[in-house]
XYZ file of C-alpha atoms in Angstrom:
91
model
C -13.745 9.459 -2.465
C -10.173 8.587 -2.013
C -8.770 11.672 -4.038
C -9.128 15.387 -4.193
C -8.030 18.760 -4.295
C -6.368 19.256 -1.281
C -7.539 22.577 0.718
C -3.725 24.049 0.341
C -3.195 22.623 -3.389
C -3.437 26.307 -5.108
C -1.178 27.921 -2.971
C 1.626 25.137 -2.998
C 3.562 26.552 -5.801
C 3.527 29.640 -3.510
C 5.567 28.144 -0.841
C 9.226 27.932 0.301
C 10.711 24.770 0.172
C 10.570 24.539 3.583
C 6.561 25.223 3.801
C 5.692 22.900 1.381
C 7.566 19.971 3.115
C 5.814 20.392 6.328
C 2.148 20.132 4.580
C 3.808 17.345 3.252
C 5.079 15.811 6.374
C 1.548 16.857 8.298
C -0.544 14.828 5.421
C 1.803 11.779 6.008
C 1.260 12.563 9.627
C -2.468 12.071 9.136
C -2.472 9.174 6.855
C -0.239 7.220 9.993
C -2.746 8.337 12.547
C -6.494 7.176 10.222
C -4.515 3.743 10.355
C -4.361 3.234 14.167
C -7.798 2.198 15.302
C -7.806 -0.358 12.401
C -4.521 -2.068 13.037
C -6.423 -4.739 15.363
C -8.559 -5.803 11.692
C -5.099 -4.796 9.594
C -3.771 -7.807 12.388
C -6.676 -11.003 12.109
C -6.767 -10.268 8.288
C -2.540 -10.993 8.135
C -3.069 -13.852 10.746
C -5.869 -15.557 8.240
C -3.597 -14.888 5.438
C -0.866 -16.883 7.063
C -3.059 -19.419 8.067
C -4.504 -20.014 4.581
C -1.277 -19.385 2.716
C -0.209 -22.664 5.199
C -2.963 -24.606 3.945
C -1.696 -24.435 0.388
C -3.297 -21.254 -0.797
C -2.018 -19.384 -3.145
C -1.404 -15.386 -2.938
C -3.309 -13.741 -5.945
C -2.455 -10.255 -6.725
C -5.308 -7.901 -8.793
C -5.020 -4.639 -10.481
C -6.515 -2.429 -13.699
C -4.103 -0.066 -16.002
C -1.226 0.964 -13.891
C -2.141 -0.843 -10.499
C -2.398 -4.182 -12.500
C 0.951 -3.253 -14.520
C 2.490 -2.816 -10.626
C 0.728 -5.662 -9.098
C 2.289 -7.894 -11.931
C 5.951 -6.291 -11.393
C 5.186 -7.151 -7.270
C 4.621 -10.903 -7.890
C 7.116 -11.439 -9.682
C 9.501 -10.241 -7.157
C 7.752 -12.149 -3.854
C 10.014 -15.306 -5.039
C 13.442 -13.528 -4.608
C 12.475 -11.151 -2.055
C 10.444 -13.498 0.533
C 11.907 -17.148 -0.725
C 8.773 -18.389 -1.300
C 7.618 -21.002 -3.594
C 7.146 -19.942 -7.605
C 3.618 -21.379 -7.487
C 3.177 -19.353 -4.060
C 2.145 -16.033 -6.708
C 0.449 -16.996 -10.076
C 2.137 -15.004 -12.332
């Protein structure tokens, strides 16, 4: 399950400013640190991106209801913010 009631959720109205930002900035904290041990997978799977993107690949971008709306606004941007090719990101 990626989402859920976080253990602290019904108190969070409860809390200063101050205590709410810090259950903030531990969650972020956490998210950073479940990342680590995969960054050597995160690292072949840009490499053989690259690589095919070289080969003439194309860069596909998928999505359903809001993700897909997002996805969409994302590829049209990779022309102007990367400089790559129009046909690089079927749009």
């Amino acid at each position: 399950m990626t989402e859920g009631l976080h253990p602290r959720a019904d108190e969070l109205d409860d809390l200063s400013t101050l205590e709410f930002l810090e259950v903030m900035h531990a969650e972020d904290g956490g998210a950073v640190a479940a990342i680590r041990p995969h960054l050597p997978d995160i690292a072949r799977a840009a490499e053989a991106t690259v690589a095919r993107l070289r080969k003439g690949g194309r860069l596909h971008y998928f999505g359903a209801g809001s993700s897909g709306h997002i996805a969409r606004l994302d590829a049209f941007e990779c022309p102007a913010t990367f400089g790559v090719a129009n046909d690089l990101v079927p749009r």
